[in-house]
Coordinates of C-alpha atoms in Angstrom, one line a residue:
M1 CA 23.1 8.4 9.3
R2 CA 21.8 6.6 12.3
V3 CA 20.0 3.7 11.6
F4 CA 17.3 2.0 14.1
K5 CA 14.7 -0.7 14.6
N6 CA 11.7 -0.9 16.7
K7 CA 10.8 -3.8 18.8
A8 CA 8.6 -5.8 16.4
F9 CA 11.0 -5.4 13.7
S10 CA 13.8 -6.6 15.9
R11 CA 12.1 -9.5 16.7
F12 CA 11.4 -10.3 12.9
A13 CA 14.9 -9.6 12.4
D14 CA 16.1 -12.2 14.7
G15 CA 13.6 -14.9 13.7
N16 CA 14.6 -14.4 9.9
K17 CA 18.4 -14.0 10.6
I18 CA 18.6 -10.8 9.5
S19 CA 21.9 -9.2 11.0
D20 CA 22.5 -5.2 11.9
E21 CA 25.3 -5.6 9.1
D22 CA 22.1 -6.6 6.5
L23 CA 20.5 -3.9 7.8
C24 CA 23.1 -1.6 7.3
D25 CA 23.7 -2.6 3.6
T26 CA 19.8 -1.9 3.2
V27 CA 20.1 1.7 4.2
Q28 CA 23.4 2.3 2.6
R29 CA 21.5 1.3 -1.0
A30 CA 18.7 3.4 -0.2
S31 CA 21.2 6.3 0.6
R32 CA 22.8 5.9 -2.4
G33 CA 19.4 6.4 -4.2
L34 CA 18.3 2.6 -5.0
I35 CA 15.2 2.7 -3.4
D36 CA 13.0 -0.3 -4.2
A37 CA 9.8 2.0 -3.7
N38 CA 9.3 5.1 -2.5
L39 CA 5.9 5.5 -0.7
G40 CA 6.0 9.1 0.0
G41 CA 6.1 10.9 3.3
G42 CA 9.4 9.5 4.6
V43 CA 8.6 6.0 3.9
I44 CA 10.2 3.6 1.7
K45 CA 10.0 -0.2 1.2
Q46 CA 13.2 -1.9 0.5
R47 CA 14.3 -5.6 -0.2
I48 CA 16.3 -7.7 2.2
A49 CA 18.1 -11.0 0.6
R50 CA 17.2 -13.7 2.4
K51 CA 20.3 -16.2 3.5
G52 CA 21.5 -18.3 0.8
G53 CA 19.1 -16.7 -1.6
G54 CA 18.4 -13.5 -3.6
K55 CA 16.6 -10.1 -2.7
S56 CA 13.8 -10.9 -5.3
G57 CA 12.7 -14.2 -3.0
G58 CA 13.7 -12.6 0.3
F59 CA 12.0 -10.2 2.7
R60 CA 10.3 -6.8 2.2
S61 CA 11.0 -3.9 5.1
M62 CA 9.2 -0.7 5.5
I63 CA 11.7 2.2 6.6
L64 CA 11.0 5.4 7.8
F65 CA 13.8 7.2 6.0
R66 CA 15.5 10.5 5.7
V67 CA 18.7 10.5 3.6
G68 CA 21.7 11.7 5.5
N69 CA 19.4 11.7 8.9
R70 CA 17.9 8.4 10.1
A71 CA 16.1 5.3 9.1
V72 CA 14.1 3.4 11.3
F73 CA 13.0 -0.2 10.4
V74 CA 9.5 -0.2 11.7
H75 CA 8.0 -3.4 9.8
G76 CA 9.4 -6.6 7.8
F77 CA 7.5 -9.6 6.0
A78 CA 8.5 -11.9 3.7
K79 CA 7.3 -11.5 -0.3
K80 CA 5.4 -14.5 0.1
D81 CA 3.3 -13.6 2.9
L82 CA 2.3 -10.0 1.8
G83 CA 2.4 -8.5 -1.4
N84 CA 1.6 -4.8 -0.4
I85 CA 0.4 -3.0 2.6
N86 CA -3.2 -1.3 2.5
P87 CA -3.9 2.3 2.1
N88 CA -4.9 2.6 6.2
E89 CA -1.3 1.0 7.0
L90 CA 0.3 3.4 4.7
K91 CA -1.5 6.4 6.1
A92 CA -0.3 5.2 9.7
L93 CA 3.4 4.8 8.4
K94 CA 3.3 8.3 7.1
K95 CA 1.9 10.0 10.2
L96 CA 4.4 7.6 12.0
A97 CA 7.4 9.0 9.9
R98 CA 6.4 12.5 10.7
I99 CA 6.6 12.0 14.4
M100 CA 9.8 9.6 14.6
L101 CA 11.6 11.5 11.6
G102 CA 11.3 14.5 13.5
Y103 CA 12.6 13.5 16.8
S104 CA 15.4 16.0 18.1
D105 CA 18.7 13.9 19.4
A106 CA 17.2 13.9 23.1
Q107 CA 14.2 12.3 22.2
I108 CA 15.9 9.6 20.2
A109 CA 18.2 9.0 23.3
T110 CA 14.9 8.9 25.5
V111 CA 13.4 6.2 23.4
V112 CA 16.6 4.2 23.2
A113 CA 16.7 4.2 27.0
L114 CA 13.3 3.0 27.3
G115 CA 13.8 0.2 24.4
T116 CA 11.4 1.4 22.2
L117 CA 13.8 1.5 19.6
F118 CA 17.4 -0.2 19.1
E119 CA 20.2 1.6 17.4
V120 CA 21.7 -0.8 14.8
K121 CA 25.4 -1.4 15.1
C122 CA 27.2 -1.2 11.6
N123 CA 30.6 -2.5 11.3
G124 CA 30.3 -3.2 15.0
K125 CA 29.6 0.5 16.1
T126 CA 26.7 2.6 16.2
V127 CA 26.8 5.1 13.3
S128 CA 26.3 8.9 14.7

């Protein structure tokens, strides 16, 4: 499974000291069926533990997700800052999921080369 993050999520992760390994662990949990909230249409909400704390008081991530294929972290937030996304945001995320989860390998290579997406390294390597 390949794992990616967009620019906005990358800034969020960097600012909150969320490592690529943390993201890999989050996707591995989801791949095992341990999904915190399946919002439908290829969108899931998954918790990420805060350093020195637990998942319940940590961060939330919105991930475009297709088991065994691709995960794209697109939005992150602290639970204290935002409880849930609104229906219009969910609709937009589902539309984005249809597009991005449908990308071919060539299209993915293009958006990575353009810097729109960054591939997450798991155990120091990109996962193919």
